[in-house]
mmCIF file of C-alpha atoms in Angstrom:
data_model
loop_
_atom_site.group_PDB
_atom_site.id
_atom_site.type_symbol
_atom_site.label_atom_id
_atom_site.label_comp_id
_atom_site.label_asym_id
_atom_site.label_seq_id
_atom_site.Cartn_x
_atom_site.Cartn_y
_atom_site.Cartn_z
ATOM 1 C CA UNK U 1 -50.294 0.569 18.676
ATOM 2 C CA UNK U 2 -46.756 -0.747 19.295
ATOM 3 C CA UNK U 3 -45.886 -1.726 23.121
ATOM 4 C CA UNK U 4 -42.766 1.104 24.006
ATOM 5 C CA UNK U 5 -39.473 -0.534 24.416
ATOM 6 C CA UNK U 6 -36.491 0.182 26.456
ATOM 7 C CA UNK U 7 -33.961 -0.662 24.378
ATOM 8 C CA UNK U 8 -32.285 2.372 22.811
ATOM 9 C CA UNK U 9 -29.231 1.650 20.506
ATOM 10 C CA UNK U 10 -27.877 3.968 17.567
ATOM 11 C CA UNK U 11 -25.240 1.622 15.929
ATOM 12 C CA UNK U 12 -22.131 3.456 14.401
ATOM 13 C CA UNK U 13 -22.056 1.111 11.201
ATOM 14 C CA UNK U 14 -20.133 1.572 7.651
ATOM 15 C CA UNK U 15 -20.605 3.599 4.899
ATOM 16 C CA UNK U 16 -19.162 1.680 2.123
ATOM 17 C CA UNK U 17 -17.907 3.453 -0.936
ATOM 18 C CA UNK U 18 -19.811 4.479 -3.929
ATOM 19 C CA UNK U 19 -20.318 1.375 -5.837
ATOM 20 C CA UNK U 20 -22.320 3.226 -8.614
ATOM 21 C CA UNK U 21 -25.569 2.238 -10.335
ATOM 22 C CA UNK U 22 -24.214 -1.881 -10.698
ATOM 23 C CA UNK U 23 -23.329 -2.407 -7.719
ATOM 24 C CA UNK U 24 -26.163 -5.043 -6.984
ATOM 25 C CA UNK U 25 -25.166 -8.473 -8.406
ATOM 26 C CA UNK U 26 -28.479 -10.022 -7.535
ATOM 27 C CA UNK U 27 -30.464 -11.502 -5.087
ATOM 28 C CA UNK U 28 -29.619 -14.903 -3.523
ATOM 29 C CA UNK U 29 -33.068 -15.211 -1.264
ATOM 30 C CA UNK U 30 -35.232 -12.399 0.359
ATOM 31 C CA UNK U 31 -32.157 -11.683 2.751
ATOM 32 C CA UNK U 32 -29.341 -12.212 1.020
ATOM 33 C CA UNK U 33 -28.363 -9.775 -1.475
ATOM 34 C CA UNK U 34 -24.747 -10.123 -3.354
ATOM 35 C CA UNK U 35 -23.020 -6.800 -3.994
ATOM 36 C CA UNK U 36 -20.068 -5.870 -5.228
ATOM 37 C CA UNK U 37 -17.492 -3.786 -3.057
ATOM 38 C CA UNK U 38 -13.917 -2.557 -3.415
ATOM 39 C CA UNK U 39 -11.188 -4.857 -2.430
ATOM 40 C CA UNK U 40 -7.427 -3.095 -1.139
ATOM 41 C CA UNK U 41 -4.683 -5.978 -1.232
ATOM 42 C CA UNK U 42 -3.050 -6.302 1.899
ATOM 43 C CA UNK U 43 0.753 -5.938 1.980
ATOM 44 C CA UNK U 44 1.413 -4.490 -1.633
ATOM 45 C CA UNK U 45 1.375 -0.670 -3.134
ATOM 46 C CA UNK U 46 0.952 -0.461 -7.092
ATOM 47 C CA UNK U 47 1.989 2.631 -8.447
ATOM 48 C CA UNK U 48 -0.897 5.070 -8.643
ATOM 49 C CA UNK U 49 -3.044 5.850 -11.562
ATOM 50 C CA UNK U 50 -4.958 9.171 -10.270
ATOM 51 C CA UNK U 51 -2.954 10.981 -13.226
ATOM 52 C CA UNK U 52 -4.713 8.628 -15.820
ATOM 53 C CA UNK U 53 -3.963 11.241 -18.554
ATOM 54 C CA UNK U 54 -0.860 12.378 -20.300
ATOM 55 C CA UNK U 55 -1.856 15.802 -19.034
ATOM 56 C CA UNK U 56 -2.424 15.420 -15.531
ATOM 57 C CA UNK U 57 0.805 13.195 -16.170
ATOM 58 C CA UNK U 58 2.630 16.417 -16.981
ATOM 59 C CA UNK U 59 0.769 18.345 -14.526
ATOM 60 C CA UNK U 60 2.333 16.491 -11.814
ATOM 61 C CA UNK U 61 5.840 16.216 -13.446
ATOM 62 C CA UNK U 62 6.267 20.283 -13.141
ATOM 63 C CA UNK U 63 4.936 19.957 -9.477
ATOM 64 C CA UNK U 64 7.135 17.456 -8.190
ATOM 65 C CA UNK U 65 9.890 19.614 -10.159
ATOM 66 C CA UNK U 66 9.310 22.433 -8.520
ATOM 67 C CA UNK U 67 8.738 20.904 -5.397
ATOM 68 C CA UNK U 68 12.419 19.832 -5.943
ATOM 69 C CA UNK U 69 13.405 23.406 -6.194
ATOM 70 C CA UNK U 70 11.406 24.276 -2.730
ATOM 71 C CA UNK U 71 13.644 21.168 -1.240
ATOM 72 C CA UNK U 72 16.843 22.884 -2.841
ATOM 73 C CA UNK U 73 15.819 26.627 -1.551
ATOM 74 C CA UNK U 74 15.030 24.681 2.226
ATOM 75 C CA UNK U 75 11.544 25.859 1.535
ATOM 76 C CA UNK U 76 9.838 22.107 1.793
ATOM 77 C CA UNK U 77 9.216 20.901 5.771
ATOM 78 C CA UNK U 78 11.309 17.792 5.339
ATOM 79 C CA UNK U 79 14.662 16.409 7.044
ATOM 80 C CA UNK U 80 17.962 17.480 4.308
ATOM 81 C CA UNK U 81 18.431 13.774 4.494
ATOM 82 C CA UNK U 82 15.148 12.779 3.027
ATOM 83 C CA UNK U 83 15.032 14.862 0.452
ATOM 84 C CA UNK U 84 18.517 14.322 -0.714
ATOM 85 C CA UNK U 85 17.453 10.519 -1.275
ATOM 86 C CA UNK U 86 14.344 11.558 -3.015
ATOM 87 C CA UNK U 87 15.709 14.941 -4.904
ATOM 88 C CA UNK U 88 17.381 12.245 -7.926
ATOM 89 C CA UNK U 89 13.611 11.038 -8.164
ATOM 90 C CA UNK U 90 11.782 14.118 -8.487
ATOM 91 C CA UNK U 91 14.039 16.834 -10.011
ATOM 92 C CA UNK U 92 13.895 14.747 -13.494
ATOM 93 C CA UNK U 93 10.804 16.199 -14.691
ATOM 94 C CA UNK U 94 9.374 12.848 -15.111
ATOM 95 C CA UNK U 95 8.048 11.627 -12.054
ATOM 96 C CA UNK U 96 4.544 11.660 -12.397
ATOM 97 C CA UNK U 97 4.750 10.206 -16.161
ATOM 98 C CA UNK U 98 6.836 7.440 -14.695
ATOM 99 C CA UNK U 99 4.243 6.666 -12.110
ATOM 100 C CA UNK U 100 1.584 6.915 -14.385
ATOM 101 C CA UNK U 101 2.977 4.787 -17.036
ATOM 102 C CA UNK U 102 4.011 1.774 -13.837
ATOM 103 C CA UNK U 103 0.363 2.005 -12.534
ATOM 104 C CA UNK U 104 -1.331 1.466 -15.787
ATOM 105 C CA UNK U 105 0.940 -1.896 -16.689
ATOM 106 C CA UNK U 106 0.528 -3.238 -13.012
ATOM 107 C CA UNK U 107 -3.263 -3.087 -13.301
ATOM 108 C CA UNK U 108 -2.560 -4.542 -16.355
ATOM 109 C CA UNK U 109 -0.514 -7.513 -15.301
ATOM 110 C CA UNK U 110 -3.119 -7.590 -12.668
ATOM 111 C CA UNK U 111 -6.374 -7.882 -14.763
ATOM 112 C CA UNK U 112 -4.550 -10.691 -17.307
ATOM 113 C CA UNK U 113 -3.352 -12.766 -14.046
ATOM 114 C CA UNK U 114 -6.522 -13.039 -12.324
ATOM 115 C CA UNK U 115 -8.547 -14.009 -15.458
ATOM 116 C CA UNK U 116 -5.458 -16.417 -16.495
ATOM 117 C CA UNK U 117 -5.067 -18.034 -13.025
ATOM 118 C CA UNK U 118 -8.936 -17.952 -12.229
ATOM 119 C CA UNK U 119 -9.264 -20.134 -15.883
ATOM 120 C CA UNK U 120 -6.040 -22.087 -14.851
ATOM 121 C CA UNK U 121 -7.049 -26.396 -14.859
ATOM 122 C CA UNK U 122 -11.189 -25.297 -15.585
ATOM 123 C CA UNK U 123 -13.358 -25.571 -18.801
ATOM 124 C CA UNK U 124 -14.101 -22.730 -20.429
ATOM 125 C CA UNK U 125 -16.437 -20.610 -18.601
ATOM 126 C CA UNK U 126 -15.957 -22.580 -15.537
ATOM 127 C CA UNK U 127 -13.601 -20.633 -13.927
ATOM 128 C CA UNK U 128 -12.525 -20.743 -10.161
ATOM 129 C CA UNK U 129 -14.329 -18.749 -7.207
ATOM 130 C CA UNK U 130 -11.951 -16.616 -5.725
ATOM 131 C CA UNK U 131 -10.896 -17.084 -2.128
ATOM 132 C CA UNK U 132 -10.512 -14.214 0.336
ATOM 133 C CA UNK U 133 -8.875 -14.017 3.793
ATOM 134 C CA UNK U 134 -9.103 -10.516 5.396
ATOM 135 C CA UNK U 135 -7.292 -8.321 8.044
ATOM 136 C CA UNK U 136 -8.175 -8.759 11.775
ATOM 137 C CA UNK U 137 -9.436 -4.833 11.036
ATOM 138 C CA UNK U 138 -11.242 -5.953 7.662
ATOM 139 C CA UNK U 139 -11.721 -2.046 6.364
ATOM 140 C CA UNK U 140 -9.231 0.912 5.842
ATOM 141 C CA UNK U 141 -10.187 4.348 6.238
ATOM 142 C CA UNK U 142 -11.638 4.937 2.923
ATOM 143 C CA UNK U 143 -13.745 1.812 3.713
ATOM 144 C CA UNK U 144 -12.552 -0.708 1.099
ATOM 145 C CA UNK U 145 -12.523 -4.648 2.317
ATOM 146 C CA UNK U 146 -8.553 -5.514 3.395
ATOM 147 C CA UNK U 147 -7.572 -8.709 2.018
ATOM 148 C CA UNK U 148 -5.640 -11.600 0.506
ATOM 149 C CA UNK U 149 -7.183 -13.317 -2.477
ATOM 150 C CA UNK U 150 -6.463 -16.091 -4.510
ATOM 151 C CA UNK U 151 -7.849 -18.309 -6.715
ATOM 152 C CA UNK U 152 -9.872 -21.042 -4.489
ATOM 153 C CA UNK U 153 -8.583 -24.408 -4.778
ATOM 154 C CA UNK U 154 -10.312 -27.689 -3.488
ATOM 155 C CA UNK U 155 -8.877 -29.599 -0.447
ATOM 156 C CA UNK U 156 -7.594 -32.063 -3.004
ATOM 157 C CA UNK U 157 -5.788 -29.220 -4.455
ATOM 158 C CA UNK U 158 -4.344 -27.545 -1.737
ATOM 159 C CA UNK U 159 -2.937 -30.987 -0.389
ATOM 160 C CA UNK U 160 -1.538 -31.308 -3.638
ATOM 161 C CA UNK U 161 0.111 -28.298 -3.912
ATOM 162 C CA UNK U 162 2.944 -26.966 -1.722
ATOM 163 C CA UNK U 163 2.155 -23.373 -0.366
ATOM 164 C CA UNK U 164 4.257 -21.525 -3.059
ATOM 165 C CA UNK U 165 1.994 -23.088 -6.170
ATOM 166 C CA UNK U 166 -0.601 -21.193 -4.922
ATOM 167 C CA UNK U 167 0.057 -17.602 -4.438
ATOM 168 C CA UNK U 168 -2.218 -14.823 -3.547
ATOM 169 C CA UNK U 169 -2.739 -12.363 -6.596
ATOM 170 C CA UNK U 170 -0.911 -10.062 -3.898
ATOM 171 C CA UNK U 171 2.227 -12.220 -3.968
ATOM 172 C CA UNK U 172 2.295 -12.314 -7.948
ATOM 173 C CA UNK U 173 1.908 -8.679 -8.118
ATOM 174 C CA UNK U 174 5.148 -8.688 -5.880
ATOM 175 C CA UNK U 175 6.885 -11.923 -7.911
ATOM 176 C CA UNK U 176 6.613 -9.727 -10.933
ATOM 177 C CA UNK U 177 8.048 -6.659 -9.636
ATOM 178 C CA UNK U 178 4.775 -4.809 -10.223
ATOM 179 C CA UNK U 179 4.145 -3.679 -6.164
ATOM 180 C CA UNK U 180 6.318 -3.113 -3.673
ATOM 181 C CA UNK U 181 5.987 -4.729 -0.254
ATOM 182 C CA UNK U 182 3.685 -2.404 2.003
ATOM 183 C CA UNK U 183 2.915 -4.289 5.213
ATOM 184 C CA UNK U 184 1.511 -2.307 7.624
ATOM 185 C CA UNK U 185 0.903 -3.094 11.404
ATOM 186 C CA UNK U 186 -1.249 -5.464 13.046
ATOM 187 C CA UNK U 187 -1.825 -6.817 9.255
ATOM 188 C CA UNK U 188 1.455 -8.382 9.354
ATOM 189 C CA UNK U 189 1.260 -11.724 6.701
ATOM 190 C CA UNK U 190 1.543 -14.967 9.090
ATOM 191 C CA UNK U 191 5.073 -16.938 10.187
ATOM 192 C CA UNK U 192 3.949 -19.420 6.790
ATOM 193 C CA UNK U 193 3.340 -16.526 4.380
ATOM 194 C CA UNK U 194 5.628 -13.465 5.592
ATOM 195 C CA UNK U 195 8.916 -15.181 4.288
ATOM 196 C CA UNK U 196 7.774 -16.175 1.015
ATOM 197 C CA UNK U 197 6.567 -12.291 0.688
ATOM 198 C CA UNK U 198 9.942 -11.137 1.350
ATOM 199 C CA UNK U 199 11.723 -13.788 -0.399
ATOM 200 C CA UNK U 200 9.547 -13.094 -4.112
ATOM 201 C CA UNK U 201 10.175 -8.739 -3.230
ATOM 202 C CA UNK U 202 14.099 -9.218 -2.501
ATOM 203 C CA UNK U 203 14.171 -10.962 -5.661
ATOM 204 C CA UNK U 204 12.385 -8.974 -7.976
ATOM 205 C CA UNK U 205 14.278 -6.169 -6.703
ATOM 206 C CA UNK U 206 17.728 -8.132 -7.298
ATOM 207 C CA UNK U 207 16.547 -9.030 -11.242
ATOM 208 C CA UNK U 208 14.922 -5.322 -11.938
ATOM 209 C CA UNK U 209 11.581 -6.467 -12.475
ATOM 210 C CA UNK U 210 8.873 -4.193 -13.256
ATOM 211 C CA UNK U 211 8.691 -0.823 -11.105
ATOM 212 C CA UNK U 212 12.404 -1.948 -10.001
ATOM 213 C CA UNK U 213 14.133 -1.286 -13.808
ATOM 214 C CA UNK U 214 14.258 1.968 -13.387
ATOM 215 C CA UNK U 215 16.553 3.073 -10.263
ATOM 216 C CA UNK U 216 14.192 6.689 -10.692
ATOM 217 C CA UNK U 217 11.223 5.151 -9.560
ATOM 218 C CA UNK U 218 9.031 6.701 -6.709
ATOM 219 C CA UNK U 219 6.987 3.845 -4.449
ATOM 220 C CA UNK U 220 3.594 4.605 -4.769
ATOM 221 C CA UNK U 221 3.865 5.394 -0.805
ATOM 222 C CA UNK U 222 6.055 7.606 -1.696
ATOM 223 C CA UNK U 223 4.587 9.321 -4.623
ATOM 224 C CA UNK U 224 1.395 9.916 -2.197
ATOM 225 C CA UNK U 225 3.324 11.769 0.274
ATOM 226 C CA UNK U 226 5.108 13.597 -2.343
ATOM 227 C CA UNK U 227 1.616 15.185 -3.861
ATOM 228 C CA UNK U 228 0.785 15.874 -0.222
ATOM 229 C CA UNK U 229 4.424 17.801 0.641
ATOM 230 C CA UNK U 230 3.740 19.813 -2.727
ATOM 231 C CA UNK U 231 0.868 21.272 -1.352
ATOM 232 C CA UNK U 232 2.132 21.732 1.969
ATOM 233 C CA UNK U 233 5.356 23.518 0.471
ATOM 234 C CA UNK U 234 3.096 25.818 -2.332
ATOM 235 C CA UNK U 235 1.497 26.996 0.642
ATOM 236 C CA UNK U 236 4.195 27.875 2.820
ATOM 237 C CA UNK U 237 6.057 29.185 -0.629
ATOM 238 C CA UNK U 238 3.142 31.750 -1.244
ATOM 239 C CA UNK U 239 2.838 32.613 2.360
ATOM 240 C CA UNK U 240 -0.403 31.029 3.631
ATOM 241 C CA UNK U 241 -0.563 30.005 6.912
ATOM 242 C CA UNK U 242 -0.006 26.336 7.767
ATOM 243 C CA UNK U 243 -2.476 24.710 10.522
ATOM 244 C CA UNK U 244 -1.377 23.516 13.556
ATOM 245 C CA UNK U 245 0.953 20.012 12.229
ATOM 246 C CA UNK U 246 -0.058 20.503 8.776
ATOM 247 C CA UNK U 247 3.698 20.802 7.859
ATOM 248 C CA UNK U 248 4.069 17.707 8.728
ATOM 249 C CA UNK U 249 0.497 15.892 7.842
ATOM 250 C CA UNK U 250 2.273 14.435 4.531
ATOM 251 C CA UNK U 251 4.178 11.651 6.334
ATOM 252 C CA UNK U 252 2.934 10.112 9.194
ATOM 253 C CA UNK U 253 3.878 6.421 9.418
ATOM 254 C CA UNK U 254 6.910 4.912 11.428
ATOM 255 C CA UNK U 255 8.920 2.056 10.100
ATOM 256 C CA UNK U 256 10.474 -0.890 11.685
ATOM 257 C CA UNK U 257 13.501 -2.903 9.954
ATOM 258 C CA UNK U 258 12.021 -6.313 9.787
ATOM 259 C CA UNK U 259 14.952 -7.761 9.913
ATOM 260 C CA UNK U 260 16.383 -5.900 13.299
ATOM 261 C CA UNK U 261 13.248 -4.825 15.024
ATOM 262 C CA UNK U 262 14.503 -1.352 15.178
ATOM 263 C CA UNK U 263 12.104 1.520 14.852
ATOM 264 C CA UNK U 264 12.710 4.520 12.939
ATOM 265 C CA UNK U 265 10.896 7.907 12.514
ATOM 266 C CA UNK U 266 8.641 9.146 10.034
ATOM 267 C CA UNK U 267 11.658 10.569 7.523
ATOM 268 C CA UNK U 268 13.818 7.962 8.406
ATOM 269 C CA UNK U 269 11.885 5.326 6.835
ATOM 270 C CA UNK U 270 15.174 5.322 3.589
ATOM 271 C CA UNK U 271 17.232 3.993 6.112
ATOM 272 C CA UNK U 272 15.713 0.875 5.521
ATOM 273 C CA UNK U 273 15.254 -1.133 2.400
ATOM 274 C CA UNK U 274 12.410 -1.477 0.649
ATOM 275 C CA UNK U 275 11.864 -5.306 0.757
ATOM 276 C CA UNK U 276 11.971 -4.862 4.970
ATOM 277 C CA UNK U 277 10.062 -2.370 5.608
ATOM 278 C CA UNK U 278 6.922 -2.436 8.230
ATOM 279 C CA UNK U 279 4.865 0.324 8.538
ATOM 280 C CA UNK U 280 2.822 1.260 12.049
ATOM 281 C CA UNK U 281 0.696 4.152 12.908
ATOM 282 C CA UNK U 282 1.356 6.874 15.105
ATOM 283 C CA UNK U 283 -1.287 5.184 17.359
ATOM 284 C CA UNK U 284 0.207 1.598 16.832
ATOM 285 C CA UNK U 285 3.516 2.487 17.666
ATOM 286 C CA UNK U 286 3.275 1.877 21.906
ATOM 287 C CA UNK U 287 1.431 -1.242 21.006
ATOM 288 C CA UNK U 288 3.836 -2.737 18.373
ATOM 289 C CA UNK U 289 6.872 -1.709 20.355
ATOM 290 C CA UNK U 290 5.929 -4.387 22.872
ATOM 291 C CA UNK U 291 4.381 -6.911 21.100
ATOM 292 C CA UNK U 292 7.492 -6.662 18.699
ATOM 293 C CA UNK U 293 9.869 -6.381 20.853
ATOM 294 C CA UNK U 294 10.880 -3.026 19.115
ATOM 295 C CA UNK U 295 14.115 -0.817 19.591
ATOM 296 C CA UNK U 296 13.854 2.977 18.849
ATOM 297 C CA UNK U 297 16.824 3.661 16.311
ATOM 298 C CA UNK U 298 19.778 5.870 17.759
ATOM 299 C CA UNK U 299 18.211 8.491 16.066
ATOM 300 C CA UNK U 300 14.763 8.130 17.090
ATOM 301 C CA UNK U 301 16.279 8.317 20.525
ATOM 302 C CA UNK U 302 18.153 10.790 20.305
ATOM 303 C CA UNK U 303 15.067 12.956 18.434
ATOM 304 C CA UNK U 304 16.624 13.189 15.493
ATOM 305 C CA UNK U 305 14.021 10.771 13.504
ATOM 306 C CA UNK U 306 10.917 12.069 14.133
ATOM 307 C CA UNK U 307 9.749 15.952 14.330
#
């Protein structure tokens, strides 16, 4: 019979996501099994591809129309100022073909550079391992590994080559215009890699590359909290009651200027371009303001930025 002990623990752990029937690569030794997992890139949004078909496609086009309309008829729960910067987005009719069509030729781009720079300097079927650096918090909240990755060089290599030879995949999905910047707070790239990040973005927004051709385009940050505000506003439109903050659940995020250090509410985040902007939690936001040295924005001060 086993002794009692008095050591009494119930860890918390992590439930990682569905991986599906594969997701066991093998067995190194007795305890050391590989597995795959879901990687999220750190600092960079692709546009979304939940409406994988033309009809869902479609589907969303006549809701983010109509949610237009709600905006127009002061129906919607957002600031006038917001929505008249995204109303030219949304009232085309196209916005969730756009989206669609963006996210399926950035994974794309993404699938052919991986396998090209992975191959890049190898024989055939010798390709590179792939380095990965992740966040000081290495999961987000739908438990997927936070991270950089790149192909992995030797120390030969990387002596060899100056820091902007060898870019993350993130940083070539920026280069080509195919993400936009999406840094969020404490996973801030370092002093090294931050200015080459904002460099390749201002860039590829300068030359039109990729999601940046077409001056209609909704970030995929933005295109979330869109399909969130929709259902908010169809609510409120057929007069269901709202929860407690549900009117405003579909934007939560502050964002800082990078380039000022000024903070600016949730629906001010327009105010700032694209290529600078830092995202922080309602929770981070104490925090950041003094380890960034943060000032609230005359509006944010005054109330005006935040509801």
């Amino acid at each position: 019979m086993t002794d009692p002990v008095q050591i009494l623990w119930s860890p918390a752990g992590i439930p990682m996501p569905s991986l599906g029937s594969r997701a066991l690569v093998d067995v190194h030794d007795g305890d050391t099994p590989n597995v795959r997992m879901p990687v999220r890139m750190l600092s960079v949004d692709t546009p979304e591809t939940t409406a994988d078909t033309a009809e869902k496609a479609a589907k969303v086009d006549a809701e983010f129309k109509q949610l237009a309309a709600w905006m127009r008829e002061g129906i919607a729960p957002i600031s006038d100022d917001l929505a008249e910067f995204l109303l030219p987005k949304i009232e085309t009719g196209k916005a969730g073909s756009l989206q669609a069509g963006q996210g399926a030729k950035a994974a794309e781009f993404n699938t052919e550079n991986i396998k090209k720079r992975l191959a890049e300097g190898r024989k055939p079927g010798k390709e590179r391992g792939i380095f990965i650096r992740t966040a000081d918090a290495p999961f987000d909240d739908r438990n997927r590994l936070l991270a950089y990755i790149a192909p992995n060089y030797s120390k030969k290599e990387l002596a060899d080559r100056p820091r902007e030879k060898r870019p993350t995949f993130n940083l070539d999905l920026i280069t080509q215009g195919w993400a936009a910047t999406f840094v969020i707070y404490p996973s801030i790239p370092g002093e090294l890699d931050l200015p080459l990040l904002l460099k390749a973005a201002d860039k590829a927004v300068k030359d039109k590359k990729g999601i940046w051709k077409d001056s209609k385009t909704l970030l995929a940050y933005e295109y979330r909290a869109l399909e969130k505000l929709h259902d908010v506003t169809k609510k409120k439109a057929e007069g269901t009651a709202l929860e407690p903050g549900e009117a405003f659940s579909w934007r939560r995020r502050y964002c800082v200027d990078m380039r000022n250090r000024e903070l600016h509410g949730p629906e001010d985040y327009f105010r700032v371009p694209p290529v600078y902007r830092l995202w922080l939690w309602p929770q981070d936001v104490s925090e950041a303001v003094g380890q960034l040295n943060l000032t609230p924005s005359s509006r944010l001060a005054a109330g005006g930025g935040t509801r």
